[in-house]
Short mmCIF file of C-alpha atoms in Angstrom, two decimals:
data_model
loop_
_atom_site.label_atom_id
_atom_site.label_comp_id
_atom_site.label_asym_id
_atom_site.label_seq_id
_atom_site.Cartn_x
_atom_site.Cartn_y
_atom_site.Cartn_z
CA MET A 1297 0.01 -0.06 -0.19
CA ILE A 1298 2.84 2.57 0.88
CA ALA A 1299 4.58 1.32 -1.97
CA ALA A 1300 1.56 2.29 -4.28
CA LEU A 1301 1.27 5.41 -2.73
CA SER A 1302 4.85 6.18 -3.16
CA LEU A 1303 4.61 5.36 -7.03
CA VAL A 1304 1.45 7.49 -7.31
CA GLY A 1305 3.71 10.66 -5.81
CA ALA A 1306 6.59 9.92 -8.46
CA CYS A 1307 3.95 10.02 -10.54
CA ALA A 1308 3.14 13.27 -9.80
CA ASP A 1309 6.27 14.64 -9.66
CA LYS A 1310 6.85 16.15 -13.43
CA THR A 1311 9.59 18.19 -12.68
CA ASN A 1312 12.23 15.72 -11.54
CA THR A 1313 11.70 12.72 -14.24
CA PRO A 1314 14.73 10.11 -13.44
CA ARG A 1315 16.16 9.58 -16.35
CA LEU A 1316 18.19 6.17 -15.64
CA ILE A 1317 20.93 4.71 -17.74
CA ALA A 1318 21.14 0.76 -16.95
CA GLY A 1319 24.40 -0.30 -16.21
CA GLY A 1320 26.04 3.31 -16.25
CA ASP A 1321 28.11 4.45 -13.86
CA PRO A 1322 28.52 8.39 -13.01
CA SER A 1323 31.76 8.04 -11.80
CA ARG A 1324 33.38 6.27 -14.27
CA GLY A 1325 31.71 8.72 -16.95
CA LEU A 1326 33.48 11.58 -15.22
CA ALA A 1327 36.44 9.74 -15.71
CA VAL A 1328 35.80 9.22 -19.48
CA ILE A 1329 34.69 12.92 -19.70
CA GLU A 1330 38.15 14.22 -18.62
CA GLU A 1331 40.21 11.38 -20.77
CA VAL A 1332 38.55 12.40 -23.78
CA GLY A 1333 38.34 16.79 -22.88
CA CYS A 1334 34.73 16.91 -23.26
CA GLY A 1335 35.47 20.19 -21.40
CA ALA A 1336 36.97 21.49 -24.92
CA CYS A 1337 33.72 22.41 -25.49
CA HIS A 1338 31.59 22.28 -22.72
CA ASP A 1339 31.28 23.75 -19.36
CA ILE A 1340 30.70 20.63 -17.13
CA PRO A 1341 29.82 20.66 -13.62
CA GLY A 1342 32.64 18.66 -11.84
CA VAL A 1343 35.53 19.43 -14.18
CA GLY A 1344 37.71 22.03 -13.14
CA TRP A 1345 39.48 22.51 -16.26
CA PRO A 1346 38.80 23.51 -19.14
CA ARG A 1347 35.30 25.16 -19.25
CA GLY A 1348 34.73 25.56 -22.81
CA THR A 1349 32.39 27.73 -24.44
CA VAL A 1350 31.42 26.32 -27.97
CA GLY A 1351 29.16 23.62 -27.05
CA GLY A 1352 26.06 24.23 -24.56
CA PRO A 1353 27.01 24.47 -21.03
CA LEU A 1354 25.83 21.25 -19.29
CA LYS A 1355 24.72 22.53 -15.94
CA GLY A 1356 21.42 20.68 -14.93
CA PHE A 1357 21.26 18.94 -18.06
CA ALA A 1358 19.52 15.80 -16.24
CA VAL A 1359 16.26 17.99 -16.18
CA ARG A 1360 16.88 19.94 -19.46
CA PRO A 1361 13.92 18.73 -21.76
CA LEU A 1362 15.77 18.82 -25.10
CA ILE A 1363 19.44 17.51 -26.20
CA ALA A 1364 20.71 20.36 -28.38
CA GLY A 1365 17.59 22.00 -28.38
CA ARG A 1366 16.31 19.66 -30.88
CA PHE A 1367 15.94 16.10 -29.29
CA ALA A 1368 14.14 14.53 -26.63
CA ASN A 1369 16.25 14.22 -23.84
CA GLN A 1370 16.01 10.44 -23.04
CA PRO A 1371 18.62 7.50 -22.43
CA ASP A 1372 18.94 6.14 -25.83
CA THR A 1373 19.00 9.38 -27.72
CA LEU A 1374 21.53 10.76 -25.21
CA VAL A 1375 23.92 7.73 -25.73
CA THR A 1376 23.59 7.67 -29.79
CA TRP A 1377 24.00 11.86 -29.37
CA LEU A 1378 27.26 11.22 -27.33
CA LYS A 1379 28.81 8.74 -29.76
CA ASP A 1380 27.77 10.44 -33.43
CA ALA A 1381 25.93 13.60 -32.79
CA PRO A 1382 26.12 14.18 -36.69
CA SER A 1383 24.20 11.22 -37.47
CA LEU A 1384 21.38 13.07 -35.83
CA SER A 1385 22.14 16.29 -36.86
CA PRO A 1386 24.44 16.62 -39.83
CA ALA A 1387 25.06 20.73 -39.30
CA SER A 1388 26.12 20.21 -35.76
CA GLY A 1389 29.67 21.32 -34.51
CA MET A 1390 29.70 18.28 -32.31
CA PRO A 1391 31.83 15.87 -34.24
CA THR A 1392 31.65 11.70 -33.70
CA MET A 1393 33.61 10.79 -30.31
CA PRO A 1394 36.02 8.39 -29.98
CA ILE A 1395 34.29 6.44 -27.36
CA ALA A 1396 32.65 3.06 -27.33
CA GLU A 1397 28.86 2.12 -26.38
CA ASP A 1398 29.48 1.35 -22.53
CA GLN A 1399 31.62 4.59 -22.17
CA ALA A 1400 28.75 6.61 -23.86
CA ARG A 1401 26.38 5.02 -21.52
CA ASP A 1402 28.60 6.03 -18.48
CA VAL A 1403 29.13 9.54 -19.64
CA ALA A 1404 25.19 9.74 -20.27
CA ALA A 1405 24.74 8.27 -16.35
CA TYR A 1406 27.16 11.29 -15.04
CA LEU A 1407 25.04 14.10 -17.41
CA TYR A 1408 21.98 12.77 -15.89
CA THR A 1409 23.31 13.13 -12.31
CA LEU A 1410 23.93 16.87 -13.39
CA ASP A 1411 20.28 17.63 -12.15
CA ASP A 1412 20.88 21.51 -10.33
CA HIS A 1413 19.77 24.11 -12.39
CA MET B 1301 33.79 16.39 -6.69
CA THR B 1302 35.85 18.24 -9.27
CA ILE B 1303 38.45 17.34 -11.36
CA GLU B 1304 41.44 18.75 -13.32
CA ARG B 1305 42.77 16.98 -16.42
CA ALA B 1306 46.29 16.02 -15.58
CA PRO B 1307 48.64 16.66 -18.35
CA GLU B 1308 49.45 13.13 -20.14
CA GLY B 1309 52.62 11.42 -18.57
CA PHE B 1310 51.55 13.35 -15.36
CA ALA B 1311 48.35 11.17 -14.33
CA GLY B 1312 48.21 10.42 -10.54
CA TRP B 1313 48.68 12.43 -7.51
CA PRO B 1314 51.35 13.50 -6.17
CA PRO B 1315 52.72 13.90 -9.92
CA PRO B 1316 55.88 11.43 -10.26
CA ILE B 1317 58.34 14.05 -10.13
CA LEU B 1318 60.61 12.14 -7.32
CA ASP B 1319 60.55 8.89 -9.48
CA PRO B 1320 63.33 8.64 -11.85
CA ALA B 1321 63.30 6.91 -15.29
CA GLY B 1322 66.43 7.49 -16.47
CA PRO B 1323 70.63 7.99 -15.34
CA PHE B 1324 70.10 11.37 -15.67
CA ALA B 1325 67.28 12.08 -13.16
CA GLY B 1326 68.58 9.85 -10.48
CA PRO B 1327 71.55 11.79 -9.49
CA VAL B 1328 68.89 15.23 -9.34
CA ASN B 1329 66.67 12.70 -7.53
CA ILE B 1330 69.30 11.73 -5.04
CA LEU B 1331 70.25 15.65 -4.79
CA SER B 1332 66.85 16.49 -4.03
CA TRP B 1333 66.48 13.74 -1.29
CA ILE B 1334 69.62 14.96 0.29
CA LEU B 1335 68.66 18.69 -0.06
CA PHE B 1336 65.16 17.72 1.88
CA ALA B 1337 66.48 15.66 4.78
CA MET B 1338 69.27 18.33 5.33
CA SER B 1339 66.69 21.10 5.49
CA ALA B 1340 64.54 18.87 7.50
CA VAL B 1341 67.83 18.32 10.19
CA VAL B 1342 68.56 21.92 10.39
CA LEU B 1343 64.89 22.77 10.84
CA VAL B 1344 64.59 20.64 13.49
CA VAL B 1345 68.19 22.09 15.19
CA VAL B 1346 66.73 25.42 14.96
CA LEU B 1347 63.33 24.76 16.41
CA ALA B 1348 65.20 23.30 19.56
CA ALA B 1349 67.41 26.21 20.03
CA LEU B 1350 64.42 28.25 19.59
CA ALA B 1351 62.79 26.26 22.12
CA VAL B 1352 65.83 26.76 24.72
CA ALA B 1353 65.66 30.29 23.88
CA LEU B 1354 62.30 30.64 25.39
CA PHE B 1355 61.79 28.09 27.64
CA GLY B 1356 64.93 26.82 28.93
CA PRO B 1357 66.99 27.01 31.89
CA LYS B 1358 68.85 30.05 32.27
CA ARG B 1359 72.52 28.29 31.97
CA TRP B 1360 71.46 26.74 28.57
CA ARG B 1361 70.03 30.48 27.49
CA VAL B 1362 73.70 32.12 28.39
CA ARG B 1363 75.35 29.64 26.24
CA LEU B 1364 72.98 29.92 23.67
CA GLY B 1365 73.72 33.66 23.38
CA GLY B 1366 77.27 32.98 23.46
CA GLU B 1367 79.49 34.54 20.69
CA ARG B 1368 81.10 31.13 19.91
CA LEU B 1369 77.66 29.36 18.84
CA VAL B 1370 77.25 32.35 16.89
CA TRP B 1371 80.49 31.55 14.97
CA ILE B 1372 80.26 27.66 14.72
CA GLY B 1373 76.82 27.51 13.94
CA GLY B 1374 75.67 30.44 11.71
CA LEU B 1375 79.03 30.68 9.94
CA ALA B 1376 81.29 27.58 9.97
CA PHE B 1377 78.60 25.27 9.33
CA PRO B 1378 76.89 26.89 6.56
CA VAL B 1379 80.13 27.53 4.78
CA VAL B 1380 81.17 23.92 5.09
CA VAL B 1381 77.98 21.93 4.31
CA LEU B 1382 76.82 24.46 1.75
CA SER B 1383 80.26 24.46 -0.09
CA ALA B 1384 80.32 20.84 0.10
CA LEU B 1385 76.87 20.27 -1.33
CA LEU B 1386 77.62 22.79 -4.14
CA ILE B 1387 80.83 20.48 -5.24
CA TYR B 1388 78.95 17.43 -4.95
CA GLY B 1389 75.85 18.97 -6.91
CA LEU B 1390 78.06 20.26 -9.70
CA GLY B 1391 79.71 17.11 -10.01
CA LEU B 1392 76.66 15.06 -10.28
CA THR B 1393 75.27 17.15 -12.97
CA SER B 1394 77.99 18.52 -14.95
CA HIS B 1395 78.29 15.89 -17.55
CA LEU B 1396 75.03 16.75 -18.38
CA THR B 1397 75.90 20.04 -20.44
CA ASP B 1398 78.73 18.71 -22.39
CA ASP B 1399 78.65 19.55 -26.34
CA PRO B 1400 77.05 17.20 -28.56
CA ARG B 1401 79.27 14.05 -29.57
CA PRO B 1402 79.18 12.31 -32.88
CA GLY B 1403 76.49 9.91 -33.17
CA GLU B 1404 74.55 11.35 -30.44
CA VAL B 1405 70.38 12.02 -31.25
CA ARG B 1406 70.55 15.86 -31.35
CA ILE B 1407 66.95 17.85 -30.53
CA ARG B 1408 66.11 21.09 -30.57
CA VAL B 1409 63.80 22.75 -28.49
CA THR B 1410 62.80 26.20 -28.95
CA GLY B 1411 60.51 27.58 -26.11
CA GLU B 1412 57.74 29.68 -27.44
CA MET B 1413 54.72 31.69 -25.54
CA TRP B 1414 53.25 29.52 -24.60
CA TRP B 1415 54.34 26.02 -26.92
CA TRP B 1416 57.36 24.20 -27.99
CA ARG B 1417 59.07 24.07 -31.38
CA VAL B 1418 60.68 21.00 -31.92
CA ALA B 1419 63.35 19.93 -34.70
CA TYR B 1420 65.27 17.02 -35.06
CA LEU B 1421 68.85 17.84 -35.95
CA ASP B 1422 71.82 15.67 -38.30
CA GLY B 1423 74.98 15.29 -37.04
CA GLY B 1424 75.92 18.59 -38.53
CA GLY B 1425 73.51 20.27 -36.77
CA ARG B 1426 71.20 20.70 -39.40
CA GLU B 1427 67.04 20.21 -39.20
CA VAL B 1428 65.73 17.48 -41.01
CA LEU B 1429 62.60 17.49 -39.11
CA GLN B 1430 59.72 20.05 -37.39
CA ASP B 1431 57.20 19.12 -35.06
CA ALA B 1432 55.48 20.68 -31.81
CA ASN B 1433 54.72 19.79 -28.37
CA GLU B 1434 55.74 16.20 -28.53
CA ILE B 1435 59.29 14.50 -28.57
CA HIS B 1436 60.10 11.05 -29.78
CA ILE B 1437 63.17 9.52 -28.28
CA PRO B 1438 65.21 6.46 -28.58
CA ALA B 1439 65.15 4.87 -25.06
CA GLY B 1440 68.60 3.55 -23.67
CA GLN B 1441 70.87 6.40 -25.23
CA PRO B 1442 71.32 9.59 -24.02
CA VAL B 1443 69.73 12.63 -26.06
CA VAL B 1444 71.33 15.76 -26.27
CA PHE B 1445 68.48 18.47 -26.18
CA GLU B 1446 69.59 22.06 -27.33
CA LEU B 1447 67.30 24.50 -25.54
CA GLU B 1448 66.80 28.16 -27.13
CA SER B 1449 63.97 30.52 -26.54
CA ALA B 1450 62.19 32.60 -29.29
CA ASP B 1451 61.22 35.28 -26.79
CA VAL B 1452 61.07 35.15 -22.97
CA ILE B 1453 62.66 32.88 -20.30
CA HIS B 1454 61.43 29.38 -20.43
CA SER B 1455 62.47 26.56 -18.74
CA PHE B 1456 62.40 22.83 -20.24
CA TRP B 1457 61.34 20.32 -17.55
CA VAL B 1458 61.11 16.42 -18.31
CA PRO B 1459 61.03 15.69 -14.15
CA ARG B 1460 61.37 11.65 -14.66
CA LEU B 1461 64.14 11.85 -17.33
CA GLY B 1462 66.54 14.71 -15.85
CA GLY B 1463 66.63 18.27 -14.11
CA LYS B 1464 65.39 21.73 -15.52
CA LYS B 1465 66.96 23.49 -17.73
CA ASP B 1466 66.32 27.55 -18.44
CA MET B 1467 65.96 28.48 -22.19
CA ILE B 1468 67.20 31.93 -22.78
CA PRO B 1469 67.04 34.27 -25.47
CA GLY B 1470 70.37 34.55 -27.60
CA ARG B 1471 71.68 31.13 -26.20
CA ARG B 1472 71.65 27.50 -26.92
CA ASN B 1473 71.62 25.46 -23.38
CA ILE B 1474 72.36 22.11 -23.65
CA LEU B 1475 70.93 19.32 -21.46
CA ARG B 1476 70.89 15.47 -21.85
CA LEU B 1477 68.26 12.94 -20.74
CA GLN B 1478 67.48 9.62 -21.48
CA ALA B 1479 64.77 7.16 -20.68
CA ASP B 1480 66.21 3.29 -19.60
CA ALA B 1481 62.68 1.81 -20.79
CA PRO B 1482 60.20 3.08 -23.42
CA GLY B 1483 57.15 4.96 -22.23
CA VAL B 1484 55.62 8.63 -22.11
CA PHE B 1485 56.61 10.94 -20.33
CA GLY B 1486 55.26 14.61 -19.09
CA GLY B 1487 56.97 17.69 -19.28
CA GLN B 1488 56.12 21.19 -18.35
CA CYS B 1489 57.44 24.66 -18.65
CA ALA B 1490 59.15 25.43 -15.19
CA GLU B 1491 59.62 29.08 -15.70
CA TYR B 1492 56.83 31.76 -15.18
CA CYS B 1493 56.77 33.16 -18.65
CA GLY B 1494 53.27 34.88 -18.58
CA GLY B 1495 49.78 34.40 -19.22
CA PRO B 1496 49.20 30.38 -19.60
CA HIS B 1497 52.66 29.97 -18.68
CA ALA B 1498 50.74 26.68 -16.47
CA LEU B 1499 49.40 25.24 -19.29
CA MET B 1500 52.91 25.08 -21.60
CA GLY B 1501 53.31 21.07 -21.14
CA LEU B 1502 54.99 18.71 -23.65
CA VAL B 1503 55.09 14.97 -24.12
CA VAL B 1504 58.42 12.92 -24.50
CA VAL B 1505 57.56 9.14 -25.92
CA ALA B 1506 60.60 6.83 -25.71
CA HIS B 1507 60.55 4.06 -28.11
CA PRO B 1508 62.84 1.08 -28.58
CA PRO B 1509 65.66 2.46 -30.72
CA ALA B 1510 64.81 0.63 -34.09
CA GLU B 1511 61.18 2.02 -33.72
CA PHE B 1512 62.49 5.13 -33.05
CA GLU B 1513 63.95 4.93 -36.58
CA ALA B 1514 60.85 3.85 -38.11
CA TRP B 1515 59.08 6.70 -36.77
CA LYS B 1516 61.49 9.31 -38.24
CA ARG B 1517 61.03 7.37 -41.52
CA ARG B 1518 57.62 7.80 -41.36
CA ARG B 1519 57.57 11.68 -40.59
CA LEU B 1520 60.14 12.51 -43.02
CA ALA B 1521 57.41 12.03 -45.75
CA PRO B 1522 54.28 14.20 -45.60
CA SER B 1523 50.99 12.86 -44.26
CA LEU B 1524 49.14 10.86 -47.22
CA ALA B 1525 46.02 12.89 -46.22
CA ALA B 1526 47.83 16.23 -46.78
CA GLY B 1527 45.99 18.25 -49.33
CA LEU B 1528 43.69 15.40 -50.19
CA PRO B 1529 40.11 17.58 -51.61
CA SER B 1530 37.98 17.87 -48.92
CA ARG B 1531 35.56 20.07 -47.48
CA GLY B 1532 38.24 20.14 -44.44
CA THR B 1533 41.15 21.31 -46.58
CA GLU B 1534 38.98 23.80 -48.23
CA VAL B 1535 37.96 25.49 -44.83
CA PHE B 1536 41.54 25.21 -43.78
CA ASP B 1537 42.74 27.29 -47.10
CA ALA B 1538 39.89 29.48 -46.97
CA SER B 1539 40.36 30.81 -43.40
CA GLY B 1540 44.39 31.17 -43.70
CA CYS B 1541 45.35 28.58 -41.22
CA GLY B 1542 48.28 28.28 -43.77
CA ALA B 1543 49.24 31.51 -42.30
CA CYS B 1544 50.64 30.61 -39.18
CA HIS B 1545 50.88 26.73 -39.77
CA THR B 1546 52.62 24.43 -42.18
CA VAL B 1547 51.20 21.06 -43.33
CA ARG B 1548 53.95 19.75 -45.35
CA GLY B 1549 52.94 18.43 -49.13
CA THR B 1550 50.45 21.64 -48.66
CA ALA B 1551 50.51 25.57 -49.57
CA ALA B 1552 50.28 26.11 -46.20
CA ASN B 1553 53.76 26.90 -45.02
CA GLY B 1554 53.35 29.39 -41.91
CA LEU B 1555 56.01 29.47 -39.25
CA ALA B 1556 54.36 31.49 -36.14
CA GLY B 1557 52.34 28.35 -34.98
CA PRO B 1558 53.23 24.67 -34.22
CA ASP B 1559 53.80 22.57 -37.54
CA LEU B 1560 50.51 20.77 -38.24
CA SER B 1561 51.93 18.23 -40.82
CA HIS B 1562 51.36 15.02 -38.63
CA VAL B 1563 49.25 16.90 -36.04
CA GLY B 1564 47.08 14.03 -35.82
CA ASP B 1565 49.46 11.72 -34.86
CA ARG B 1566 50.26 13.90 -31.51
CA ARG B 1567 48.67 12.54 -28.57
CA THR B 1568 47.98 16.05 -27.34
CA LEU B 1569 46.72 19.44 -28.57
CA GLY B 1570 47.24 23.02 -27.23
CA GLY B 1571 50.64 22.53 -25.50
CA GLY B 1572 50.39 19.19 -23.95
CA ILE B 1573 47.22 19.98 -22.46
CA LEU B 1574 44.36 18.11 -24.20
CA PRO B 1575 44.15 14.79 -26.18
CA THR B 1576 44.11 15.00 -29.43
CA ASN B 1577 40.18 13.72 -31.04
CA GLN B 1578 37.77 15.72 -33.27
CA GLY B 1579 36.14 17.16 -30.34
CA THR B 1580 39.21 19.07 -28.82
CA LEU B 1581 40.34 20.10 -32.46
CA ALA B 1582 36.68 21.53 -32.82
CA GLY B 1583 36.82 23.11 -29.72
CA TRP B 1584 40.39 24.37 -29.87
CA ILE B 1585 39.51 25.80 -33.25
CA SER B 1586 36.70 27.32 -32.38
CA ASP B 1587 37.57 29.03 -28.89
CA SER B 1588 41.12 28.14 -28.00
CA GLN B 1589 40.92 31.40 -25.71
CA ALA B 1590 38.46 29.52 -23.61
CA ILE B 1591 40.68 26.43 -22.97
CA LYS B 1592 44.16 28.32 -23.07
CA PRO B 1593 43.36 32.17 -22.43
CA GLY B 1594 45.70 34.38 -24.06
CA ASN B 1595 47.45 32.10 -26.14
CA ARG B 1596 48.18 33.21 -29.66
CA MET B 1597 46.02 31.61 -31.58
CA PRO B 1598 42.80 33.70 -31.90
CA ALA B 1599 38.85 32.01 -31.54
CA TYR B 1600 37.14 31.34 -34.61
CA PRO B 1601 33.50 31.76 -33.97
CA VAL B 1602 33.13 32.07 -37.83
CA LEU B 1603 32.86 28.82 -38.83
CA SER B 1604 29.91 26.80 -39.11
CA GLY B 1605 29.25 23.84 -37.18
CA GLU B 1606 29.82 21.74 -40.19
CA ASP B 1607 32.89 23.50 -41.51
CA LEU B 1608 34.47 22.97 -37.89
CA ARG B 1609 33.90 19.65 -37.85
CA ALA B 1610 35.23 18.85 -41.66
CA VAL B 1611 38.36 20.96 -40.70
CA ALA B 1612 38.52 19.04 -37.48
CA ALA B 1613 38.45 15.96 -39.18
CA TYR B 1614 40.98 16.98 -41.92
CA LEU B 1615 43.32 17.66 -39.22
CA GLU B 1616 42.73 14.43 -37.39
CA SER B 1617 43.68 12.66 -40.44
CA LEU B 1618 47.12 13.86 -40.77
CA LYS B 1619 48.84 11.29 -39.16
#
């Protein structure tokens, strides 16, 4: 009964939709972000330097409804975007990134921890 | 949780600066430890004397204030110890700076604000190959570095391979480094040289000798991708990149900035500070000023997303 009530409560809370990545590890994701150098273009909470200006800042990404202002911010779309943004948006400045599927999932998991907007 | 990107070869904390990887770094490392240890001893003695002077019995305080102690502790001890250390230290490091001998690998590194111009020299001191911010050496043998500066004083420092050496405008300073085994070693400018001095890093890659020769032969030829018609080369040419950068095998022959002939083959970008991939290349080209404020490359906010990606892809293909 209590569980059912709390589920109803979760449905009502539209502002805090949990976006979960199965098997994604946020701390590994942050390490990938550092290793690949995502900060060259993005200002990312948790990355002290660099804080690039070319792509959008990623503060509050977990509660942002759209990716790059175009695509619904859903896990599968985000993972695809991180690996190969041009396949979704050929005019984007974000290139194909040299990361594997599981690394992209880790990065996505980290981005979905950024709920402070 | 905040992380700072560690330059390649400097990963981990503390940075491996007291972890020598060659015979020229060893003596410097020993000397460092001797200096640390002696400083610790002197500190303890001075603090003990201070404690006696403040809280000790009167008899001890009188002896501490005597002239004899000043002559011994204040003059004789430092003169003897510091002279011995100086002679020992110079003996440890003097052979690092001998003139190049026949058969030694010679590399000229020129400090620029805020990157490193690298030239591989033949036996007669003539340039055979230009590169930037990344130095390849054969492992297991001494390599002679001829250090110069194009502007202000820089200091060339690859901690695991040897000591620091200043790069002084108008002078050529010699330094020998050796890596005992193949590996990747971080380097850093160690003399404040203005603006983004802290972001003036480099990477030294030590290969087995045969592999080093093969690397050099490969590098002597222009990249296979140089000048191949593509949107990337069009953007590169139209944006005037060739005014400052050289890509051998093409019309781009600028000398102000780093040679890009094989930029896609370098591990790092921007002076040893970012990994090389299409993303970091695009970020650097579009707004390097946000990454390394004050560096001499202007931001290029005039490029569209597609153009930026095309030129980044072209540069990454220069292997």
